[in-house]
mmCIF file of C-alpha atoms in Angstrom:
data_model
loop_
_atom_site.group_PDB
_atom_site.id
_atom_site.type_symbol
_atom_site.label_atom_id
_atom_site.label_comp_id
_atom_site.label_asym_id
_atom_site.label_seq_id
_atom_site.Cartn_x
_atom_site.Cartn_y
_atom_site.Cartn_z
ATOM 1 C CA UNK A 1182 32.110 26.850 -11.505
ATOM 2 C CA UNK A 1183 30.287 30.082 -10.643
ATOM 3 C CA UNK A 1184 29.809 30.610 -14.757
ATOM 4 C CA UNK A 1185 28.228 27.363 -14.868
ATOM 5 C CA UNK A 1186 26.304 27.463 -11.628
ATOM 6 C CA UNK A 1187 24.331 30.936 -13.024
ATOM 7 C CA UNK A 1188 23.657 28.964 -15.860
ATOM 8 C CA UNK A 1189 22.187 26.340 -14.106
ATOM 9 C CA UNK A 1190 20.350 28.956 -11.989
ATOM 10 C CA UNK A 1191 18.407 30.490 -15.429
ATOM 11 C CA UNK A 1192 17.891 27.266 -16.690
ATOM 12 C CA UNK A 1193 15.840 25.863 -13.831
ATOM 13 C CA UNK A 1194 14.516 29.748 -13.660
ATOM 14 C CA UNK A 1195 13.107 29.318 -17.465
ATOM 15 C CA UNK A 1196 11.777 25.669 -16.991
ATOM 16 C CA UNK A 1197 9.486 27.438 -13.833
ATOM 17 C CA UNK A 1198 8.192 30.369 -16.205
ATOM 18 C CA UNK A 1199 7.594 27.628 -18.225
ATOM 19 C CA UNK A 1200 5.960 25.510 -16.148
ATOM 20 C CA UNK A 1201 3.940 28.571 -14.894
ATOM 21 C CA UNK A 1202 2.850 29.503 -18.250
ATOM 22 C CA UNK A 1203 1.371 26.112 -19.435
ATOM 23 C CA UNK A 1204 -2.164 27.119 -19.514
ATOM 24 C CA UNK A 1205 -4.066 25.173 -16.631
ATOM 25 C CA UNK A 1206 -6.661 22.020 -17.703
ATOM 26 C CA UNK A 1207 -9.787 22.030 -15.846
ATOM 27 C CA UNK A 1208 -12.757 20.528 -16.683
ATOM 28 C CA UNK A 1209 -15.630 22.252 -18.914
ATOM 29 C CA UNK A 1210 -19.843 21.017 -18.562
ATOM 30 C CA UNK A 1211 -21.410 21.362 -22.488
ATOM 31 C CA UNK A 1212 -24.656 21.563 -23.846
ATOM 32 C CA UNK A 1213 -25.933 21.537 -27.459
ATOM 33 C CA UNK A 1214 -26.967 19.340 -30.676
ATOM 34 C CA UNK A 1215 -25.517 16.728 -32.396
ATOM 35 C CA UNK A 1216 -25.840 15.848 -36.401
ATOM 36 C CA UNK A 1217 -29.932 14.602 -36.304
ATOM 37 C CA UNK A 1218 -31.020 18.106 -34.033
ATOM 38 C CA UNK A 1219 -30.750 16.341 -30.785
ATOM 39 C CA UNK A 1220 -30.375 17.541 -27.880
ATOM 40 C CA UNK A 1221 -27.060 16.665 -25.918
ATOM 41 C CA UNK A 1222 -24.459 17.270 -23.060
ATOM 42 C CA UNK A 1223 -21.514 16.298 -21.309
ATOM 43 C CA UNK A 1224 -18.023 16.776 -19.918
ATOM 44 C CA UNK A 1225 -14.955 17.459 -21.344
ATOM 45 C CA UNK A 1226 -11.498 18.863 -20.038
ATOM 46 C CA UNK A 1227 -9.261 21.467 -21.862
ATOM 47 C CA UNK A 1228 -7.813 24.695 -21.646
ATOM 48 C CA UNK A 1229 -10.532 27.151 -22.614
ATOM 49 C CA UNK A 1230 -13.792 27.454 -23.421
ATOM 50 C CA UNK A 1231 -12.942 27.913 -27.380
ATOM 51 C CA UNK A 1232 -10.655 24.673 -27.457
ATOM 52 C CA UNK A 1233 -13.878 22.861 -26.236
ATOM 53 C CA UNK A 1234 -16.056 24.223 -28.909
ATOM 54 C CA UNK A 1235 -13.056 22.847 -31.493
ATOM 55 C CA UNK A 1236 -13.224 19.747 -29.854
ATOM 56 C CA UNK A 1237 -17.138 19.367 -30.215
ATOM 57 C CA UNK A 1238 -17.571 20.703 -33.822
ATOM 58 C CA UNK A 1239 -14.870 18.188 -35.165
ATOM 59 C CA UNK A 1240 -17.122 15.968 -33.638
ATOM 60 C CA UNK A 1241 -20.653 16.713 -35.203
ATOM 61 C CA UNK A 1242 -22.149 18.539 -32.121
ATOM 62 C CA UNK A 1243 -22.915 22.415 -32.080
ATOM 63 C CA UNK A 1244 -22.137 23.651 -29.043
ATOM 64 C CA UNK A 1245 -24.364 26.219 -27.276
ATOM 65 C CA UNK A 1246 -23.350 26.345 -23.711
ATOM 66 C CA UNK A 1247 -19.889 26.005 -22.623
ATOM 67 C CA UNK A 1248 -19.070 26.753 -18.933
ATOM 68 C CA UNK A 1249 -16.322 25.774 -16.268
ATOM 69 C CA UNK A 1250 -17.667 22.617 -14.358
ATOM 70 C CA UNK A 1251 -18.051 24.344 -10.578
ATOM 71 C CA UNK A 1252 -15.691 22.826 -7.974
ATOM 72 C CA UNK A 1253 -17.256 21.363 -4.559
ATOM 73 C CA UNK A 1254 -16.542 23.058 -1.538
ATOM 74 C CA UNK A 1255 -16.412 19.739 0.578
ATOM 75 C CA UNK A 1256 -14.225 18.348 -2.474
ATOM 76 C CA UNK A 1257 -10.811 17.354 -1.222
ATOM 77 C CA UNK A 1258 -7.625 16.925 -3.225
ATOM 78 C CA UNK A 1259 -7.183 13.252 -3.880
ATOM 79 C CA UNK A 1260 -3.482 11.919 -3.495
ATOM 80 C CA UNK A 1261 -1.521 10.366 -5.383
ATOM 81 C CA UNK A 1262 -1.484 6.623 -4.543
ATOM 82 C CA UNK A 1263 0.569 3.832 -5.486
ATOM 83 C CA UNK A 1264 -1.865 2.456 -7.438
ATOM 84 C CA UNK A 1265 -2.138 5.102 -9.917
ATOM 85 C CA UNK A 1266 1.695 5.302 -10.544
ATOM 86 C CA UNK A 1267 1.529 1.464 -11.388
ATOM 87 C CA UNK A 1268 -1.919 1.890 -13.653
ATOM 88 C CA UNK A 1269 0.491 5.114 -15.214
ATOM 89 C CA UNK A 1270 3.259 3.398 -15.756
ATOM 90 C CA UNK A 1271 1.032 0.266 -17.528
ATOM 91 C CA UNK A 1272 -0.139 3.539 -19.969
ATOM 92 C CA UNK A 1273 3.260 4.368 -20.663
ATOM 93 C CA UNK A 1274 4.021 0.523 -21.394
ATOM 94 C CA UNK A 1275 1.643 0.352 -23.624
ATOM 95 C CA UNK A 1276 1.912 3.194 -25.794
ATOM 96 C CA UNK A 1277 5.205 3.235 -25.873
ATOM 97 C CA UNK A 1278 4.823 0.122 -27.654
ATOM 98 C CA UNK A 1279 2.319 1.153 -30.007
ATOM 99 C CA UNK A 1280 5.200 4.124 -31.100
ATOM 100 C CA UNK A 1281 3.966 7.132 -29.525
ATOM 101 C CA UNK A 1282 7.542 9.142 -28.082
ATOM 102 C CA UNK A 1283 7.924 9.430 -24.267
ATOM 103 C CA UNK A 1284 7.145 12.782 -24.322
ATOM 104 C CA UNK A 1285 3.747 13.123 -26.109
ATOM 105 C CA UNK A 1286 2.943 9.552 -24.239
ATOM 106 C CA UNK A 1287 3.836 11.793 -20.648
ATOM 107 C CA UNK A 1288 1.631 14.973 -21.947
ATOM 108 C CA UNK A 1289 -1.404 12.414 -22.611
ATOM 109 C CA UNK A 1290 -1.703 11.109 -19.719
ATOM 110 C CA UNK A 1291 -0.849 14.140 -17.995
ATOM 111 C CA UNK A 1292 -4.239 15.879 -19.771
ATOM 112 C CA UNK A 1293 -6.130 13.494 -19.531
ATOM 113 C CA UNK A 1294 -5.491 12.221 -15.527
ATOM 114 C CA UNK A 1295 -8.817 12.924 -13.404
ATOM 115 C CA UNK A 1296 -6.492 13.646 -9.991
ATOM 116 C CA UNK A 1297 -4.989 17.558 -9.974
ATOM 117 C CA UNK A 1298 -1.996 16.385 -8.167
ATOM 118 C CA UNK A 1299 -0.882 13.783 -10.857
ATOM 119 C CA UNK A 1300 -1.598 16.118 -13.388
ATOM 120 C CA UNK A 1301 0.893 18.676 -11.795
ATOM 121 C CA UNK A 1302 3.590 15.219 -11.405
ATOM 122 C CA UNK A 1303 3.262 14.710 -15.271
ATOM 123 C CA UNK A 1304 3.666 18.177 -16.394
ATOM 124 C CA UNK A 1305 6.861 18.729 -14.477
ATOM 125 C CA UNK A 1306 8.097 15.941 -15.568
ATOM 126 C CA UNK A 1307 7.326 16.649 -19.282
ATOM 127 C CA UNK A 1308 9.340 20.192 -18.900
ATOM 128 C CA UNK A 1309 12.317 18.556 -17.799
ATOM 129 C CA UNK A 1310 12.300 15.879 -20.494
ATOM 130 C CA UNK A 1311 11.799 18.876 -23.272
ATOM 131 C CA UNK A 1312 14.637 20.802 -21.472
ATOM 132 C CA UNK A 1313 16.473 17.949 -22.852
ATOM 133 C CA UNK A 1314 16.812 16.025 -19.020
ATOM 134 C CA UNK A 1315 16.770 12.078 -19.398
ATOM 135 C CA UNK A 1316 13.789 10.699 -18.027
ATOM 136 C CA UNK A 1317 15.559 8.613 -15.326
ATOM 137 C CA UNK A 1318 16.903 12.219 -14.526
ATOM 138 C CA UNK A 1319 13.560 13.901 -14.715
ATOM 139 C CA UNK A 1320 12.129 11.226 -11.724
ATOM 140 C CA UNK A 1321 14.781 11.537 -9.291
ATOM 141 C CA UNK A 1322 13.328 14.687 -7.479
ATOM 142 C CA UNK A 1323 9.677 12.692 -6.976
ATOM 143 C CA UNK A 1324 11.171 10.151 -4.742
ATOM 144 C CA UNK A 1325 8.093 9.720 -3.197
ATOM 145 C CA UNK A 1326 6.298 8.292 -6.313
ATOM 146 C CA UNK A 1327 9.610 6.447 -7.844
ATOM 147 C CA UNK A 1328 11.856 4.836 -5.773
ATOM 148 C CA UNK A 1329 15.556 3.941 -6.236
ATOM 149 C CA UNK A 1330 14.226 0.937 -8.179
ATOM 150 C CA UNK A 1331 12.052 2.624 -10.577
ATOM 151 C CA UNK A 1332 14.505 4.820 -11.592
ATOM 152 C CA UNK A 1333 17.481 2.776 -11.827
ATOM 153 C CA UNK A 1334 15.428 0.668 -14.245
ATOM 154 C CA UNK A 1335 14.144 3.600 -16.538
ATOM 155 C CA UNK A 1336 17.950 4.779 -16.838
ATOM 156 C CA UNK A 1337 18.979 1.051 -17.683
ATOM 157 C CA UNK A 1338 15.738 0.878 -20.234
ATOM 158 C CA UNK A 1339 16.905 4.315 -21.801
ATOM 159 C CA UNK A 1340 20.817 2.786 -21.881
ATOM 160 C CA UNK A 1341 20.010 -0.372 -23.844
ATOM 161 C CA UNK A 1342 17.198 1.334 -25.642
ATOM 162 C CA UNK A 1343 14.334 -0.808 -24.678
ATOM 163 C CA UNK A 1344 12.482 1.721 -22.692
ATOM 164 C CA UNK A 1345 8.903 0.399 -23.777
ATOM 165 C CA UNK A 1346 10.213 -3.386 -22.539
ATOM 166 C CA UNK A 1347 11.245 -1.965 -18.894
ATOM 167 C CA UNK A 1348 8.033 0.105 -18.332
ATOM 168 C CA UNK A 1349 6.384 -3.458 -18.941
ATOM 169 C CA UNK A 1350 8.510 -5.065 -16.399
ATOM 170 C CA UNK A 1351 8.368 -2.425 -14.026
ATOM 171 C CA UNK A 1352 4.460 -2.312 -14.523
ATOM 172 C CA UNK A 1353 4.001 -5.749 -13.944
ATOM 173 C CA UNK A 1354 6.264 -5.631 -10.922
ATOM 174 C CA UNK A 1355 4.184 -2.444 -9.224
ATOM 175 C CA UNK A 1356 0.940 -4.339 -10.387
ATOM 176 C CA UNK A 1357 2.099 -7.632 -7.969
ATOM 177 C CA UNK A 1358 3.315 -5.063 -5.774
ATOM 178 C CA UNK A 1359 0.278 -3.666 -4.715
ATOM 179 C CA UNK A 1360 -1.961 -6.890 -5.141
ATOM 180 C CA UNK A 1361 0.283 -8.348 -2.738
ATOM 181 C CA UNK A 1362 0.340 -5.358 -0.275
ATOM 182 C CA UNK A 1363 -3.379 -5.406 -0.450
ATOM 183 C CA UNK A 1364 -3.588 -9.017 0.033
ATOM 184 C CA UNK A 1365 -1.008 -8.719 2.884
ATOM 185 C CA UNK A 1366 -3.453 -5.672 4.996
ATOM 186 C CA UNK A 1367 -6.500 -8.098 4.686
ATOM 187 C CA UNK A 1368 -4.643 -10.764 6.406
ATOM 188 C CA UNK A 1369 -3.650 -8.628 9.465
ATOM 189 C CA UNK A 1370 -6.861 -6.445 9.506
ATOM 190 C CA UNK A 1371 -9.239 -9.616 11.027
ATOM 191 C CA UNK A 1372 -7.314 -10.160 13.890
ATOM 192 C CA UNK A 1373 -6.571 -6.469 14.249
ATOM 193 C CA UNK A 1374 -10.837 -6.209 13.711
ATOM 194 C CA UNK A 1375 -11.342 -9.197 16.559
ATOM 195 C CA UNK A 1376 -9.646 -7.867 19.039
ATOM 196 C CA UNK A 1377 -11.576 -4.304 18.645
ATOM 197 C CA UNK A 1378 -14.305 -5.542 18.488
ATOM 198 C CA UNK A 1379 -14.610 -7.917 21.533
ATOM 199 C CA UNK A 1380 -12.741 -5.237 23.575
ATOM 200 C CA UNK A 1381 -15.822 -2.895 22.781
ATOM 201 C CA UNK A 1382 -18.411 -5.017 23.381
ATOM 202 C CA UNK A 1383 -16.609 -6.195 26.669
ATOM 203 C CA UNK A 1384 -16.701 -2.556 27.812
ATOM 204 C CA UNK A 1385 -20.129 -1.533 26.624
ATOM 205 C CA UNK A 1386 -21.385 -4.194 28.729
ATOM 206 C CA UNK A 1387 -19.553 -3.298 31.789
ATOM 207 C CA UNK A 1388 -20.104 0.352 31.471
ATOM 208 C CA UNK A 1389 -24.242 -0.031 31.007
ATOM 209 C CA UNK A 1390 -25.126 -3.911 31.333
ATOM 210 C CA UNK A 1391 -23.206 -4.768 34.753
ATOM 211 C CA UNK A 1392 -24.356 -1.625 36.335
ATOM 212 C CA UNK A 1393 -28.464 -2.421 36.288
ATOM 213 C CA UNK A 1394 -27.703 -5.782 37.358
ATOM 214 C CA UNK A 1395 -25.350 -4.472 39.992
ATOM 215 C CA UNK A 1396 -28.819 -2.636 41.193
ATOM 216 C CA UNK A 1397 -30.812 -5.444 41.406
ATOM 217 C CA UNK A 1398 -27.798 -7.355 43.855
ATOM 218 C CA UNK A 1399 -27.986 -4.872 46.014
ATOM 219 C CA UNK A 1400 -31.229 -5.978 47.185
ATOM 220 C CA UNK A 1401 -30.785 -9.946 47.708
ATOM 221 C CA UNK A 1402 -29.051 -8.927 51.118
ATOM 222 C CA UNK A 1403 -26.575 -11.994 50.423
ATOM 223 C CA UNK A 1404 -22.717 -12.006 49.556
ATOM 224 C CA UNK A 1405 -22.060 -12.628 45.545
ATOM 225 C CA UNK A 1406 -20.576 -15.375 44.348
ATOM 226 C CA UNK A 1407 -16.340 -14.597 43.547
ATOM 227 C CA UNK A 1408 -17.074 -14.144 39.796
ATOM 228 C CA UNK A 1409 -19.935 -11.901 40.026
ATOM 229 C CA UNK A 1410 -17.604 -9.635 42.437
ATOM 230 C CA UNK A 1411 -14.489 -9.549 39.823
ATOM 231 C CA UNK A 1412 -16.996 -8.454 37.149
ATOM 232 C CA UNK A 1413 -18.325 -5.816 39.643
ATOM 233 C CA UNK A 1414 -15.702 -4.556 40.855
ATOM 234 C CA UNK A 1415 -14.063 -4.099 36.883
ATOM 235 C CA UNK A 1416 -17.258 -2.720 35.900
ATOM 236 C CA UNK A 1417 -17.261 -0.086 38.952
ATOM 237 C CA UNK A 1418 -13.388 0.910 38.406
ATOM 238 C CA UNK A 1419 -14.164 1.160 34.502
ATOM 239 C CA UNK A 1420 -17.075 3.685 35.168
ATOM 240 C CA UNK A 1421 -15.271 5.721 38.061
ATOM 241 C CA UNK A 1422 -11.811 5.708 35.949
ATOM 242 C CA UNK A 1423 -12.748 5.147 32.124
ATOM 243 C CA UNK A 1424 -10.472 8.118 31.201
ATOM 244 C CA UNK A 1425 -7.346 6.225 32.506
ATOM 245 C CA UNK A 1426 -8.458 3.674 30.200
ATOM 246 C CA UNK A 1427 -8.823 5.588 27.115
ATOM 247 C CA UNK A 1428 -5.574 7.750 28.154
ATOM 248 C CA UNK A 1429 -3.868 5.020 28.245
ATOM 249 C CA UNK A 1430 -4.714 3.346 24.778
ATOM 250 C CA UNK A 1431 -3.953 6.752 23.228
ATOM 251 C CA UNK A 1432 -0.787 7.195 25.130
ATOM 252 C CA UNK A 1433 -0.024 3.193 24.138
ATOM 253 C CA UNK A 1434 -0.465 4.290 20.462
ATOM 254 C CA UNK A 1435 1.289 7.442 20.437
ATOM 255 C CA UNK A 1436 4.673 6.085 21.976
ATOM 256 C CA UNK A 1437 4.102 2.778 19.776
ATOM 257 C CA UNK A 1438 4.381 4.851 16.502
ATOM 258 C CA UNK A 1439 6.877 7.344 18.076
ATOM 259 C CA UNK A 1440 9.383 4.655 18.434
ATOM 260 C CA UNK A 1441 8.289 3.002 15.619
ATOM 261 C CA UNK A 1442 9.226 6.100 13.471
ATOM 262 C CA UNK A 1443 12.605 7.218 15.485
ATOM 263 C CA UNK A 1444 13.901 3.670 16.274
ATOM 264 C CA UNK A 1445 15.539 1.731 13.754
ATOM 265 C CA UNK A 1446 15.717 -1.016 16.235
ATOM 266 C CA UNK A 1447 12.617 -0.889 17.544
ATOM 267 C CA UNK A 1448 11.149 -1.668 13.777
ATOM 268 C CA UNK A 1449 13.790 -4.053 13.605
ATOM 269 C CA UNK A 1450 12.572 -5.992 16.920
ATOM 270 C CA UNK A 1451 8.931 -5.283 15.735
ATOM 271 C CA UNK A 1452 9.877 -6.947 12.472
ATOM 272 C CA UNK A 1453 11.188 -9.985 13.977
ATOM 273 C CA UNK A 1454 8.261 -10.933 16.312
ATOM 274 C CA UNK A 1455 5.335 -10.559 13.754
ATOM 275 C CA UNK A 1456 7.247 -13.280 11.687
ATOM 276 C CA UNK A 1457 6.776 -14.904 14.369
ATOM 277 C CA UNK A 1458 2.961 -14.880 15.166
ATOM 278 C CA UNK A 1459 0.742 -18.176 14.176
ATOM 279 C CA UNK A 1460 -0.827 -18.098 11.092
ATOM 280 C CA UNK A 1461 -0.009 -14.277 9.764
ATOM 281 C CA UNK A 1462 3.777 -14.981 10.160
ATOM 282 C CA UNK A 1463 3.541 -17.389 7.459
ATOM 283 C CA UNK A 1464 1.815 -15.768 5.783
ATOM 284 C CA UNK A 1465 4.483 -12.607 5.723
ATOM 285 C CA UNK A 1466 7.624 -15.077 5.505
ATOM 286 C CA UNK A 1467 5.946 -15.900 2.172
ATOM 287 C CA UNK A 1468 5.163 -12.437 0.984
ATOM 288 C CA UNK A 1469 8.547 -11.161 1.825
ATOM 289 C CA UNK A 1470 10.220 -14.098 -0.365
ATOM 290 C CA UNK A 1471 7.553 -13.349 -3.255
ATOM 291 C CA UNK A 1472 8.825 -9.474 -2.961
ATOM 292 C CA UNK A 1473 12.120 -10.574 -3.145
ATOM 293 C CA UNK A 1474 11.920 -12.897 -6.281
ATOM 294 C CA UNK A 1475 9.874 -10.665 -8.029
ATOM 295 C CA UNK A 1476 12.344 -7.581 -7.420
ATOM 296 C CA UNK A 1477 15.359 -9.359 -8.164
ATOM 297 C CA UNK A 1478 13.660 -11.546 -11.363
ATOM 298 C CA UNK A 1479 12.686 -7.733 -12.412
ATOM 299 C CA UNK A 1480 16.650 -5.681 -12.168
ATOM 300 C CA UNK A 1481 17.976 -8.765 -14.012
ATOM 301 C CA UNK A 1482 15.869 -8.947 -17.096
ATOM 302 C CA UNK A 1483 16.063 -5.528 -17.424
ATOM 303 C CA UNK A 1484 20.326 -5.834 -16.768
ATOM 304 C CA UNK A 1485 20.842 -4.369 -13.634
ATOM 305 C CA UNK A 1486 23.690 -6.521 -12.424
ATOM 306 C CA UNK A 1487 23.151 -8.908 -10.109
ATOM 307 C CA UNK A 1488 24.917 -7.115 -6.932
ATOM 308 C CA UNK A 1489 22.892 -4.269 -7.249
ATOM 309 C CA UNK A 1490 19.220 -6.303 -7.718
ATOM 310 C CA UNK A 1491 20.169 -7.489 -4.599
ATOM 311 C CA UNK A 1492 20.479 -4.533 -2.999
ATOM 312 C CA UNK A 1493 17.562 -3.459 -4.251
ATOM 313 C CA UNK A 1494 15.816 -6.376 -3.575
ATOM 314 C CA UNK A 1495 16.607 -6.358 0.396
ATOM 315 C CA UNK A 1496 15.035 -2.934 0.236
ATOM 316 C CA UNK A 1497 12.061 -4.651 -1.270
ATOM 317 C CA UNK A 1498 11.199 -7.526 1.027
ATOM 318 C CA UNK A 1499 10.086 -5.213 3.335
ATOM 319 C CA UNK A 1500 11.384 -6.789 6.482
ATOM 320 C CA UNK A 1501 14.465 -6.608 8.369
ATOM 321 C CA UNK A 1502 14.797 -10.273 8.914
ATOM 322 C CA UNK A 1503 14.970 -10.803 5.255
ATOM 323 C CA UNK A 1504 16.712 -7.876 4.257
ATOM 324 C CA UNK A 1505 19.728 -8.464 6.540
ATOM 325 C CA UNK A 1506 19.875 -12.013 5.193
ATOM 326 C CA UNK A 1507 19.822 -10.726 1.281
ATOM 327 C CA UNK A 1508 22.775 -7.866 2.514
ATOM 328 C CA UNK A 1509 25.129 -10.733 3.623
ATOM 329 C CA UNK A 1510 24.206 -13.269 0.288
ATOM 330 C CA UNK A 1511 25.334 -9.948 -1.600
ATOM 331 C CA UNK A 1512 28.208 -9.737 0.143
ATOM 332 C CA UNK A 1513 28.825 -13.318 -0.151
ATOM 333 C CA UNK A 1514 28.397 -13.372 -4.202
ATOM 334 C CA UNK A 1515 30.703 -10.134 -4.655
ATOM 335 C CA UNK A 1516 33.220 -12.209 -2.470
ATOM 336 C CA UNK A 1517 32.253 -15.179 -5.621
ATOM 337 C CA UNK A 1518 30.028 -17.600 -3.639
ATOM 338 C CA UNK A 1519 27.302 -18.794 -6.061
ATOM 339 C CA UNK A 1520 23.903 -16.916 -4.952
ATOM 340 C CA UNK A 1521 21.890 -20.499 -4.138
ATOM 341 C CA UNK A 1522 25.203 -21.577 -1.738
ATOM 342 C CA UNK A 1523 25.298 -17.819 -0.090
ATOM 343 C CA UNK A 1524 21.258 -18.121 0.198
ATOM 344 C CA UNK A 1525 21.913 -21.330 2.022
ATOM 345 C CA UNK A 1526 24.420 -20.368 4.737
ATOM 346 C CA UNK A 1527 21.874 -17.680 5.824
ATOM 347 C CA UNK A 1528 19.299 -20.481 6.953
ATOM 348 C CA UNK A 1529 16.264 -18.391 6.322
ATOM 349 C CA UNK A 1530 15.438 -19.584 2.392
ATOM 350 C CA UNK A 1531 13.538 -22.754 2.191
ATOM 351 C CA UNK A 1532 14.638 -25.852 0.415
ATOM 352 C CA UNK A 1533 12.696 -25.185 -2.930
ATOM 353 C CA UNK A 1534 13.454 -22.108 -3.354
ATOM 354 C CA UNK A 1535 17.178 -22.364 -3.037
ATOM 355 C CA UNK A 1536 16.664 -24.943 -5.209
ATOM 356 C CA UNK A 1537 14.978 -22.782 -8.075
ATOM 357 C CA UNK A 1538 17.790 -20.631 -8.116
ATOM 358 C CA UNK A 1539 20.307 -23.039 -8.263
ATOM 359 C CA UNK A 1540 18.580 -24.094 -11.165
ATOM 360 C CA UNK A 1541 18.125 -20.759 -12.809
ATOM 361 C CA UNK A 1542 21.934 -19.881 -12.576
ATOM 362 C CA UNK A 1543 23.257 -22.855 -14.072
ATOM 363 C CA UNK A 1544 20.896 -22.869 -16.663
ATOM 364 C CA UNK A 1545 21.433 -19.146 -17.432
ATOM 365 C CA UNK A 1546 17.915 -17.889 -16.769
ATOM 366 C CA UNK A 1547 18.000 -16.767 -13.294
ATOM 367 C CA UNK A 1548 15.270 -13.806 -13.942
ATOM 368 C CA UNK A 1549 12.565 -16.372 -15.256
ATOM 369 C CA UNK A 1550 12.972 -18.666 -12.456
ATOM 370 C CA UNK A 1551 12.621 -16.133 -9.643
ATOM 371 C CA UNK A 1552 9.704 -14.849 -11.628
ATOM 372 C CA UNK A 1553 8.441 -18.663 -11.273
ATOM 373 C CA UNK A 1554 8.921 -18.163 -8.021
ATOM 374 C CA UNK A 1555 7.637 -15.367 -7.284
ATOM 375 C CA UNK A 1556 3.870 -16.777 -8.834
ATOM 376 C CA UNK A 1557 4.718 -19.654 -6.358
ATOM 377 C CA UNK A 1558 4.580 -17.837 -3.342
ATOM 378 C CA UNK A 1559 2.191 -15.104 -4.489
ATOM 379 C CA UNK A 1560 -0.193 -17.796 -4.803
ATOM 380 C CA UNK A 1561 0.459 -19.171 -1.744
ATOM 381 C CA UNK A 1562 -0.518 -15.821 -0.118
ATOM 382 C CA UNK A 1563 -3.357 -15.594 -1.874
ATOM 383 C CA UNK A 1564 -4.628 -18.790 -0.803
ATOM 384 C CA UNK A 1565 -2.956 -18.371 2.813
ATOM 385 C CA UNK A 1566 -4.965 -14.841 3.054
ATOM 386 C CA UNK A 1567 -8.462 -16.719 1.751
ATOM 387 C CA UNK A 1568 -7.903 -19.135 4.213
ATOM 388 C CA UNK A 1569 -7.539 -17.014 7.338
ATOM 389 C CA UNK A 1570 -10.176 -14.810 6.112
ATOM 390 C CA UNK A 1571 -12.904 -18.315 6.681
ATOM 391 C CA UNK A 1572 -10.908 -19.197 9.904
ATOM 392 C CA UNK A 1573 -11.263 -15.963 11.537
ATOM 393 C CA UNK A 1574 -14.942 -15.904 11.097
ATOM 394 C CA UNK A 1575 -15.536 -18.670 13.743
ATOM 395 C CA UNK A 1576 -12.945 -17.577 15.751
ATOM 396 C CA UNK A 1577 -14.371 -13.914 16.272
ATOM 397 C CA UNK A 1578 -17.652 -15.606 16.990
ATOM 398 C CA UNK A 1579 -15.991 -17.581 19.473
ATOM 399 C CA UNK A 1580 -14.264 -14.824 21.080
ATOM 400 C CA UNK A 1581 -17.031 -12.216 21.755
ATOM 401 C CA UNK A 1582 -19.218 -14.861 22.718
ATOM 402 C CA UNK A 1583 -17.013 -16.350 25.564
ATOM 403 C CA UNK A 1584 -16.799 -12.614 26.452
ATOM 404 C CA UNK A 1585 -20.455 -11.924 26.154
ATOM 405 C CA UNK A 1586 -21.165 -15.436 27.206
ATOM 406 C CA UNK A 1587 -18.984 -15.161 30.294
ATOM 407 C CA UNK A 1588 -20.231 -11.812 31.614
ATOM 408 C CA UNK A 1589 -23.714 -13.004 31.121
ATOM 409 C CA UNK A 1590 -23.136 -16.089 33.115
ATOM 410 C CA UNK A 1591 -20.972 -13.749 35.851
ATOM 411 C CA UNK A 1592 -24.452 -11.805 36.153
ATOM 412 C CA UNK A 1593 -26.832 -14.779 36.110
ATOM 413 C CA UNK A 1594 -24.999 -16.724 39.163
ATOM 414 C CA UNK A 1595 -26.492 -14.521 42.060
ATOM 415 C CA UNK A 1596 -30.191 -15.337 40.775
ATOM 416 C CA UNK A 1597 -28.960 -18.886 40.272
ATOM 417 C CA UNK A 1598 -28.437 -19.132 43.807
ATOM 418 C CA UNK A 1599 -31.176 -17.456 44.720
ATOM 419 C CA UNK A 1600 -33.361 -20.214 43.289
ATOM 420 C CA UNK A 1601 -31.783 -22.957 44.544
ATOM 421 C CA UNK A 1602 -32.119 -21.162 48.435
ATOM 422 C CA UNK A 1603 -35.918 -20.460 47.581
ATOM 423 C CA UNK A 1604 -35.907 -24.109 46.122
#
């Protein structure tokens, strides 16, 4: 055991030294002349000015000046986003299908990527693969970017010898998942925007407009209407205690985030509540079913057993209610029950989805049927988000108009009363 541990330590040390020894790829600016003698310039990525000059000469360019591109002081190191992983997966699938070896593919993608963190990530993976570690095991240390489903699918592709087909499925899955996530964020953004804008407009009117009217009312010498008194009272409280209002919002946001981060029961309760929201809840229902169907279709088509696929689909559903239901379905399937019957017992899934699963099980084409289900629900989510976008604009106008109109009416009521008295 000690010998094996020592050998493993030496191997890791060699890998670290090899990674450090790899030349850093940077961006170079160059100027020169082409075959016609005309001046030309541009940028190329490489490890040294000598390498860049060799590349330019092979392209028929006579380099005059080659220097490293100066980095901006205010330039931040961009993070790796899920869409970056999706695009990288699609590129891997395309290059593997063209017959390019996996190591060469990863090296080419790493050298040409614009994000430094992505280049470092790919360089680490390449180093592991070159040392004899399977690709799926090389991805495991990077759970932040490659989840269990991604790693399991790559492992299945390595065992079946169809890595290019598996990467194509993963790329499609990731692209669809990111598109769906973007639609959900768009659906959630509009209601939040209505609330924020309405609160901001109301607070500004109470802080800066109402006090001007209050100074005018002071010279009337008459009792103000009840509605006007209420608005003036709120305005006075906000002027004298606005910091309590701000602190209250900050504390609420902090406590909400903390509870959401630390309490699983709180997160589960929030998941249950958001599904009951009008309009938005229906979109989240369909999105969860689309994610479940897309995940299970991808895993099943890649050769992952149905039991394992259901576990992955439960985690990918993105909602506690659906996760619990799918884990229950998994238990029933393990006991010998058909999946469509187990789904019906939960009372959560619609008849259309259950019937299509039943047809897929009976015909032996469950992955294709689930893929169609995912397409249907993704289209419904897309249509629902577009409908919400067109609906939310008049709602925003009505909400803001009601608040602003109510404040204006409250401020002009005393003026109207004075006009009646004078008349």
